[in-house]
Coordinates of C-alpha atoms and ligand atoms in Angstrom, one line a residue:
M1069 CA 0.0 0.0 -0.4
T1070 CA 1.7 3.9 -0.6
I1071 CA 1.8 5.9 2.3
L1072 CA 0.5 8.9 0.5
P1073 CA 1.3 12.7 2.1
V1074 CA -1.0 14.1 4.6
P1075 CA -2.5 16.9 3.2
R1076 CA -1.9 20.5 3.9
T1077 CA -5.2 21.8 3.8
A1078 CA -8.5 20.8 4.6
I1079 CA -11.6 22.1 3.4
I1080 CA -14.6 22.6 5.7
V1081 CA -18.2 21.5 3.9
V1082 CA -20.8 23.1 6.0
A1083 CA -24.0 21.6 5.1
A1084 CA -25.5 21.6 8.9
G1085 CA -28.1 24.3 7.8
S1086 CA -32.1 23.6 7.8
G1087 CA -33.0 24.9 4.5
T1088 CA -36.2 27.2 5.8
R1089 CA -35.7 29.8 2.8
L1090 CA -35.9 26.3 -0.1
G1091 CA -39.2 25.0 2.0
A1092 CA -38.0 21.6 1.4
R1093 CA -38.8 18.5 3.7
A1094 CA -35.4 17.4 4.1
P1095 CA -32.3 19.5 5.1
K1096 CA -31.4 21.7 2.1
A1097 CA -27.9 19.7 1.7
F1098 CA -30.2 16.0 1.5
V1099 CA -32.3 18.1 -1.7
G1100 CA -31.9 16.4 -4.9
I1101 CA -31.0 18.9 -7.5
D1102 CA -31.1 15.7 -10.4
A1103 CA -30.6 12.4 -9.4
R1104 CA -27.9 13.6 -6.6
S1105 CA -28.1 15.8 -3.7
I1106 CA -26.5 19.5 -3.3
L1107 CA -24.6 18.1 -1.0
R1108 CA -23.0 15.0 -3.2
H1109 CA -22.7 17.9 -5.7
A1110 CA -20.8 20.3 -3.7
L1111 CA -18.8 17.5 -2.6
D1112 CA -18.0 16.2 -6.3
G1113 CA -16.4 19.6 -6.7
V1114 CA -14.1 19.5 -3.6
F1115 CA -13.3 16.2 -4.5
A1116 CA -12.4 16.9 -8.1
A1117 CA -9.8 19.9 -6.2
A1118 CA -6.8 19.2 -5.0
P1119 CA -6.0 16.4 -2.2
A1120 CA -7.2 17.9 1.3
Q1121 CA -8.8 16.3 4.1
V1122 CA -12.8 17.6 3.8
I1123 CA -15.0 17.7 6.8
V1124 CA -18.2 17.9 6.0
V1125 CA -20.7 19.2 9.0
A1126 CA -24.4 17.9 8.9
P1127 CA -27.4 18.4 10.4
E1128 CA -27.5 16.3 14.0
G1129 CA -29.6 12.8 12.7
W1130 CA -28.3 12.6 9.6
E1131 CA -24.5 12.2 9.5
G1132 CA -25.4 8.7 8.1
D1133 CA -26.5 10.1 5.6
A1134 CA -23.6 12.2 5.1
E1135 CA -21.4 8.9 5.5
S1136 CA -22.7 7.8 2.7
E1137 CA -22.4 11.1 0.3
L1138 CA -19.2 11.2 1.3
R1139 CA -18.0 8.0 0.6
E1140 CA -19.2 8.4 -3.2
A1141 CA -18.5 11.2 -3.4
A1142 CA -14.4 11.1 -2.2
G1143 CA -14.0 7.3 -4.5
E1144 CA -10.3 6.5 -4.0
R1145 CA -10.0 9.3 -1.1
A1146 CA -12.1 8.4 1.1
D1147 CA -9.6 8.0 4.3
L1148 CA -8.9 12.1 3.5
G1149 CA -12.9 12.3 4.8
R1150 CA -15.0 12.4 7.9
V1151 CA -18.3 13.6 9.0
V1152 CA -18.9 16.3 12.2
V1153 CA -22.5 16.9 13.6
G1154 CA -23.1 21.2 13.3
G1155 CA -24.5 24.3 15.5
A1156 CA -27.2 25.9 15.5
T1157 CA -26.0 28.4 13.8
R1158 CA -23.6 28.3 10.4
Q1159 CA -20.4 29.9 12.7
Q1160 CA -21.5 26.9 15.3
S1161 CA -20.7 24.3 12.3
V1162 CA -17.9 26.0 11.2
A1163 CA -16.1 25.6 14.7
A1164 CA -17.6 22.0 15.2
G1165 CA -15.3 21.5 11.3
L1166 CA -12.2 23.3 12.6
A1167 CA -12.0 20.9 15.5
A1168 CA -11.4 18.2 13.8
L1169 CA -9.2 19.7 11.6
W1170 CA -5.8 17.0 11.7
G1171 CA -2.5 18.7 13.0
D1172 CA -0.3 18.4 9.6
V1173 CA -3.2 21.3 7.9
E1174 CA -2.0 24.6 7.5
T1175 CA -5.2 26.3 5.6
V1176 CA -7.9 25.8 5.7
L1177 CA -11.3 26.6 3.3
V1178 CA -15.2 26.4 4.5
H1179 CA -17.4 26.4 1.5
D1180 CA -21.0 26.2 1.7
A1181 CA -22.7 22.6 0.2
A1182 CA -25.6 25.1 -0.5
R1183 CA -22.9 25.7 -3.5
A1184 CA -22.8 23.1 -4.6
L1185 CA -21.9 23.8 -9.0
T1186 CA -18.8 25.6 -7.1
P1187 CA -16.0 25.4 -9.9
P1188 CA -13.3 22.4 -8.6
T1189 CA -11.0 25.5 -10.5
Q1190 CA -11.9 28.3 -8.1
I1191 CA -11.2 25.9 -5.3
D1192 CA -7.7 25.2 -5.7
A1193 CA -7.0 29.3 -7.3
V1194 CA -8.6 30.1 -3.3
A1195 CA -6.4 27.8 -2.1
A1196 CA -3.8 28.9 -3.5
S1197 CA -3.9 32.1 -2.8
V1198 CA -4.1 31.6 0.8
T1199 CA -0.8 32.9 2.5
A1200 CA 0.5 32.6 6.3
D1201 CA -1.1 36.1 7.5
V1202 CA -3.9 36.6 4.5
G1203 CA -7.3 35.4 4.0
V1204 CA -8.8 34.8 0.8
I1205 CA -12.6 34.9 -0.7
P1206 CA -14.1 34.6 -4.0
A1207 CA -16.4 37.1 -5.1
L1208 CA -18.5 38.7 -8.6
P1209 CA -19.1 42.1 -9.2
V1210 CA -22.5 43.6 -8.2
V1211 CA -24.9 43.6 -11.1
D1212 CA -27.7 44.6 -10.4
T1213 CA -28.2 48.7 -9.0
L1214 CA -28.8 48.9 -5.3
K1215 CA -30.9 51.4 -2.7
K1216 CA -30.4 51.5 0.5
V1217 CA -33.8 51.6 2.2
G1218 CA -36.0 52.1 4.9
D1219 CA -40.0 52.5 6.0
G1220 CA -40.9 51.6 1.7
V1221 CA -38.8 54.7 0.8
V1222 CA -35.3 54.5 -1.1
V1223 CA -32.8 56.3 1.2
A1224 CA -29.6 56.7 -0.9
A1225 CA -28.4 55.2 -3.9
V1226 CA -25.7 53.0 -3.2
D1227 CA -22.5 53.2 -5.6
R1228 CA -22.7 49.3 -6.8
S1229 CA -18.1 49.6 -7.8
E1230 CA -17.4 49.6 -4.4
L1231 CA -19.2 46.1 -3.8
A1232 CA -18.6 42.7 -4.1
A1233 CA -21.0 39.3 -3.3
A1234 CA -19.1 37.4 -1.5
Q1235 CA -18.5 33.6 -2.5
T1236 CA -17.0 30.4 -0.8
P1237 CA -14.9 28.8 -0.7
Q1238 CA -13.2 31.1 1.2
G1239 CA -9.4 30.2 2.6
F1240 CA -7.9 31.1 5.7
P1241 CA -4.4 30.4 7.6
R1242 CA -5.2 27.9 10.1
T1243 CA -4.2 29.6 13.3
L1244 CA -5.5 32.4 12.8
L1245 CA -8.7 31.6 11.9
E1246 CA -9.1 29.1 15.4
S1247 CA -8.1 32.6 17.6
A1248 CA -10.6 34.4 15.3
Y1249 CA -13.4 31.7 15.8
V1250 CA -12.1 31.6 19.5
A1251 CA -12.1 35.6 19.8
A1252 CA -15.6 35.1 18.5
R1253 CA -17.4 32.8 20.2
D1254 CA -15.9 34.6 23.3
G1255 CA -17.1 38.2 22.3
G1256 CA -20.6 36.6 21.5
T1257 CA -20.4 38.3 18.2
E1258 CA -22.5 36.3 15.1
Y1259 CA -20.5 37.1 11.4
T1260 CA -22.4 36.9 8.0
D1261 CA -19.3 35.1 7.2
D1262 CA -15.5 33.5 7.5
A1263 CA -14.2 36.5 6.3
A1264 CA -15.9 39.1 8.4
L1265 CA -15.1 37.1 10.9
F1266 CA -11.6 36.8 10.1
A1267 CA -11.3 40.1 9.6
A1268 CA -12.9 41.2 13.0
A1269 CA -9.4 40.0 14.4
G1270 CA -7.7 41.8 13.2
H1271 CA -6.7 40.6 9.5
P1272 CA -6.5 40.8 5.9
V1273 CA -8.7 39.2 3.3
R1274 CA -7.8 39.3 -0.6
Y1275 CA -10.7 38.8 -2.8
I1276 CA -9.8 36.7 -6.7
G1277 CA -12.7 36.5 -9.6
G1278 CA -15.4 34.0 -8.8
S1279 CA -17.5 32.3 -10.6
E1280 CA -21.3 32.5 -11.5
R1281 CA -21.9 29.1 -11.4
A1282 CA -20.4 28.8 -7.4
F1283 CA -23.9 30.5 -6.5
K1284 CA -25.7 30.0 -3.7
I1285 CA -28.8 27.5 -4.0
T1286 CA -31.2 29.4 -1.3
T1287 CA -34.5 29.6 -2.3
P1288 CA -36.6 27.4 -4.8
A1289 CA -35.6 29.9 -7.8
D1290 CA -32.4 28.6 -7.0
L1291 CA -32.8 24.9 -7.1
E1292 CA -34.9 25.1 -10.9
R1293 CA -31.3 26.8 -12.4
A1294 CA -29.2 24.2 -10.6
R1295 CA -31.2 22.1 -12.1
H1296 CA -31.3 24.0 -15.3
L1297 CA -27.2 24.1 -15.7
L1298 CA -26.8 20.7 -15.2
G1299 CA -29.9 19.6 -17.7
A1300 CA -28.3 21.8 -19.8
R1301 CA -24.9 19.9 -19.4
A1302 CA -26.7 16.1 -19.2
A1303 CA -28.6 17.5 -22.8
A1304 CA -25.5 19.0 -24.2
S1305 CA -23.6 15.8 -24.1
G1306 CA -23.4 12.8 -26.5
I1307 CA -23.0 16.0 -29.0
P1308 CA -19.4 15.9 -30.7
R1309 CA -17.7 19.2 -30.5
V1310 CA -14.9 20.0 -32.6
G1311 CA -11.9 22.5 -32.1
I1312 CA -8.3 23.8 -34.9
G1313 CA -4.9 24.6 -33.4
T1314 CA -2.2 25.5 -36.0
D1315 CA 1.5 25.6 -35.1
V1316 CA 4.8 26.5 -37.4
H1317 CA 8.1 26.0 -36.2
A1318 CA 11.5 26.9 -37.8
F1319 CA 13.7 24.7 -38.9
G1320 CA 17.4 25.1 -36.3
G1321 CA 19.4 23.5 -33.5
E1322 CA 21.2 20.1 -32.3
G1323 CA 20.8 16.7 -32.8
N1324 CA 17.7 15.1 -34.6
L1325 CA 14.3 15.7 -35.8
W1326 CA 11.4 14.9 -33.4
L1327 CA 7.7 15.3 -36.0
A1328 CA 4.5 13.3 -35.4
G1329 CA 6.1 11.4 -32.2
L1330 CA 9.2 10.0 -34.2
E1331 CA 12.7 10.7 -34.3
W1332 CA 13.7 11.4 -37.8
E1333 CA 17.6 10.2 -37.5
G1334 CA 19.5 12.6 -39.7
E1335 CA 16.7 15.0 -40.3
Q1336 CA 17.6 18.8 -39.2
P1337 CA 15.3 19.6 -35.9
L1338 CA 13.0 22.3 -34.8
S1339 CA 13.4 24.8 -32.4
G1340 CA 10.9 25.4 -29.9
H1341 CA 10.9 25.1 -25.9
S1342 CA 10.1 21.6 -26.2
D1343 CA 11.1 18.7 -28.7
G1344 CA 9.7 21.3 -31.3
D1345 CA 6.7 18.5 -32.5
A1346 CA 5.0 21.0 -34.3
V1347 CA 2.1 18.4 -35.1
A1348 CA 2.0 17.2 -31.8
H1349 CA 1.9 21.0 -30.3
A1350 CA -1.0 21.3 -33.3
M1351 CA -2.9 18.7 -31.6
V1352 CA -2.8 20.2 -28.5
D1353 CA -4.3 22.8 -29.1
A1354 CA -6.6 21.2 -31.4
L1355 CA -7.9 19.1 -28.6
L1356 CA -8.0 21.6 -25.5
G1357 CA -10.0 24.1 -28.0
A1358 CA -12.9 21.3 -29.0
A1359 CA -12.8 21.1 -24.6
G1360 CA -12.6 24.6 -24.1
L1361 CA -9.8 24.3 -21.8
G1362 CA -7.9 26.9 -23.3
D1363 CA -4.7 26.7 -24.7
I1364 CA -1.5 24.6 -25.0
G1365 CA 0.7 28.3 -23.4
E1366 CA -2.3 27.6 -20.3
H1367 CA -0.7 23.8 -19.9
F1368 CA 2.8 23.6 -20.9
G1369 CA 4.0 26.9 -21.4
T1370 CA 7.5 28.0 -21.1
S1371 CA 6.4 28.6 -16.8
H1372 CA 6.0 24.8 -16.6
P1373 CA 9.8 23.8 -17.4
E1374 CA 8.4 20.1 -16.1
Y1375 CA 8.0 20.2 -19.9
A1376 CA 11.0 21.2 -21.4
G1377 CA 12.3 18.6 -24.5
A1378 CA 9.5 16.6 -23.3
H1379 CA 8.5 14.7 -26.5
A1380 CA 4.8 14.0 -28.2
D1381 CA 3.6 11.2 -25.8
V1382 CA 4.4 13.1 -22.9
F1383 CA 2.2 16.3 -24.1
L1384 CA -0.9 14.2 -25.8
A1385 CA -1.5 11.7 -22.4
R1386 CA -1.5 14.8 -20.4
T1387 CA -4.1 16.2 -22.8
R1388 CA -5.9 13.5 -23.0
E1389 CA -5.9 13.3 -18.9
L1390 CA -7.0 17.0 -19.2
L1391 CA -9.7 16.1 -21.7
A1392 CA -11.1 13.1 -19.3
G1393 CA -11.6 14.6 -16.3
A1394 CA -13.4 18.2 -17.9
G1395 CA -15.8 14.9 -19.1
F1396 CA -15.4 14.3 -22.2
D1397 CA -14.0 11.6 -24.9
I1398 CA -11.4 12.1 -28.0
G1399 CA -13.2 11.4 -31.2
N1400 CA -10.4 11.2 -33.5
V1401 CA -7.8 13.8 -34.3
S1402 CA -6.6 14.9 -38.2
V1403 CA -2.9 16.5 -39.0
Q1404 CA -1.8 17.9 -41.7
F1405 CA 1.8 19.1 -42.2
Q1406 CA 3.3 22.2 -44.8
G1407 CA 6.7 20.9 -45.2
N1408 CA 9.6 20.1 -47.8
R1409 CA 11.0 17.7 -45.5
P1410 CA 11.2 15.2 -43.6
R1411 CA 10.0 12.8 -46.7
F1412 CA 7.0 11.4 -44.6
S1413 CA 4.8 9.0 -46.5
P1414 CA 7.0 6.0 -45.6
R1415 CA 6.5 6.6 -41.6
R1416 CA 3.2 7.3 -42.0
A1417 CA 1.7 4.6 -40.2
E1418 CA 4.0 4.0 -37.5
A1419 CA 3.5 7.9 -36.8
E1420 CA -0.4 7.7 -36.7
G1421 CA 0.1 4.0 -34.4
V1422 CA 1.9 6.7 -32.2
L1423 CA -0.4 9.5 -31.7
S1424 CA -3.2 7.1 -31.6
A1425 CA -2.3 4.9 -29.1
V1426 CA -1.1 7.9 -26.6
L1427 CA -4.9 9.8 -27.4
G1428 CA -6.6 6.0 -27.3
A1429 CA -8.0 7.8 -30.1
P1430 CA -7.5 7.2 -34.0
V1431 CA -5.1 9.6 -35.4
T1432 CA -4.3 10.8 -39.3
V1433 CA -1.8 12.0 -40.6
T1434 CA -1.5 13.6 -44.1
A1435 CA 1.7 15.5 -45.0
T1436 CA 1.7 18.0 -48.5
T1437 CA 4.6 20.7 -50.6
T1438 CA 3.7 24.0 -51.0
D1439 CA 5.1 23.6 -54.5
G1440 CA 8.0 26.1 -53.5
L1441 CA 5.9 28.9 -51.8
G1442 CA 6.1 30.3 -48.9
F1443 CA 8.4 29.6 -45.8
P1444 CA 7.6 25.7 -45.8
G1445 CA 8.2 25.6 -49.5
R1446 CA 11.7 27.3 -48.9
G1447 CA 12.4 24.7 -46.1
E1448 CA 13.0 27.2 -43.2
G1449 CA 10.1 25.9 -41.3
I1450 CA 7.1 23.8 -41.2
A1451 CA 3.1 24.9 -40.8
V1452 CA 0.8 22.2 -39.1
T1453 CA -3.0 22.4 -39.1
A1454 CA -5.0 20.0 -37.0
I1455 CA -8.6 19.6 -36.4
A1456 CA -9.9 17.2 -33.8
S1457 CA -13.3 16.2 -32.1
V1458 CA -14.4 15.6 -28.8
I1459 CA -18.0 14.0 -27.4
P1460 CA -18.8 15.1 -24.5
T1461 CA -20.1 12.7 -21.8
G1462 CA -22.5 14.3 -19.4
P1463 CA -21.6 14.8 -15.2
R1464 CA -18.5 12.3 -14.5
E1465 CA -19.7 8.9 -12.8
G1466 CA -18.5 8.6 -9.5
Ligands
CTP2667 N1 -25.0 25.8 7.6 C1 -24.6 25.2 8.6 N2 -25.5 24.9 9.7 C2 -26.1 26.1 10.3 C3 -26.6 27.0 9.2 C4 -26.0 26.9 7.8 O1 -23.6 24.4 8.0 N3 -27.2 26.5 11.1 C5 -24.9 25.8 6.2 C6 -26.0 25.6 5.3 O2 -26.2 23.8 5.2 C7 -25.2 25.9 4.2 C8 -24.4 27.5 4.5 O3 -24.1 27.0 5.8 O4 -24.3 25.1 3.3 C9 -25.2 28.4 4.0 O5 -26.0 28.6 5.0 P1 -27.7 29.3 3.9 O6 -27.6 28.8 2.5 O7 -28.3 29.9 4.7 O8 -28.3 27.8 4.7 P2 -29.4 27.5 5.4 O9 -28.9 27.9 6.5 O10 -29.8 25.8 5.6 O11 -30.9 28.5 4.9 P3 -31.8 29.2 5.4 O12 -30.8 30.3 5.9 O13 -32.8 29.8 3.9 O14 -33.2 28.5 6.4
MG2668 MG1 -28.9 30.5 6.5

């Protein structure tokens, strides 16, 4: 058995509220959005983020149900999760979660189960932004025009450019958050969120961009919105999407050429951050583009020194992982390069075999010359175009 390192981050998922405003028969966290409850969706997001200790704060009497949701969402990470019972207020529920932190934890994220569709990237971004003395919240600009009101009249206009709507998870350095909670309890003050409690103890809080999907399910209309969002995703599953990628590299440097996943003995290499394999790079962009996952620079650029000198298999295997994580199967990829060299047809089958094996999907590669025109025609470099199709598989199972 492999012993995994103990995570330095914990996520407390508060789910102990009754959901008065939602008005369902069960506590809010156990109300179904689709086949899955609000809590289960929230935990799916939490476990898709970087590994962390996960503490679910459940309403009294619902610990067993929370355990089952936790086990199913956690999969292989079940050892990282536990359930504790919450209190009468959100603040007491968070305090119950804090009491269950492992000794090694340095950063604590507090997350509302009611923000069930929060993207895992938002969880990771908050965790990454917390420092030893600064808390971090995700927030969205306010879009409505706001008024200060009282007794049926508008008292004043409010400048919305100075306002932001706070979301969760909110992240804090552990020891400062713990002492801020002790101070709040001793002072007998209830705060509306953890950031307010942390700030009241004199600590700075920064904000990063939140996301529309991280809205809180509070009223029946919010639940409808969540159902609609998931329904739209399910309806989109099965309809293929396509993406395009291009790449150009100049010939230059020492050693052998790497192209289309193969080493070409005696051919001049292409220059580039990695091995210069423009065929592989265009394929990566086509695949990421089809899935809406950004581009090659974002995932493999010079800020990722681990990919310096890497070959096609490394790039493509990681791309396949990124797509699978986002719920996409690869349909096929078709690539064409323009260049005088290398003479490609004798090794076409070999290249297609290598590239298809890494992606687990058919890859076809064609080559053409440009009648002596342009930089490929003058033998200065190679230009590549790739098209990929991907198939959304809908909400991930398990
Ligand atoms: N929460 C909690 N313990 C409480 C109150 C709230 O763990 N005593 C949690 C809720 O489960 C929710 C989050 O805090 O995930 C945000 O609270 P809210 O949306 O207000 O949920 P409820 O309090 O359940 O709803 P309502 O206020 O409508 O009763
Ligand atoms: Mg409440």
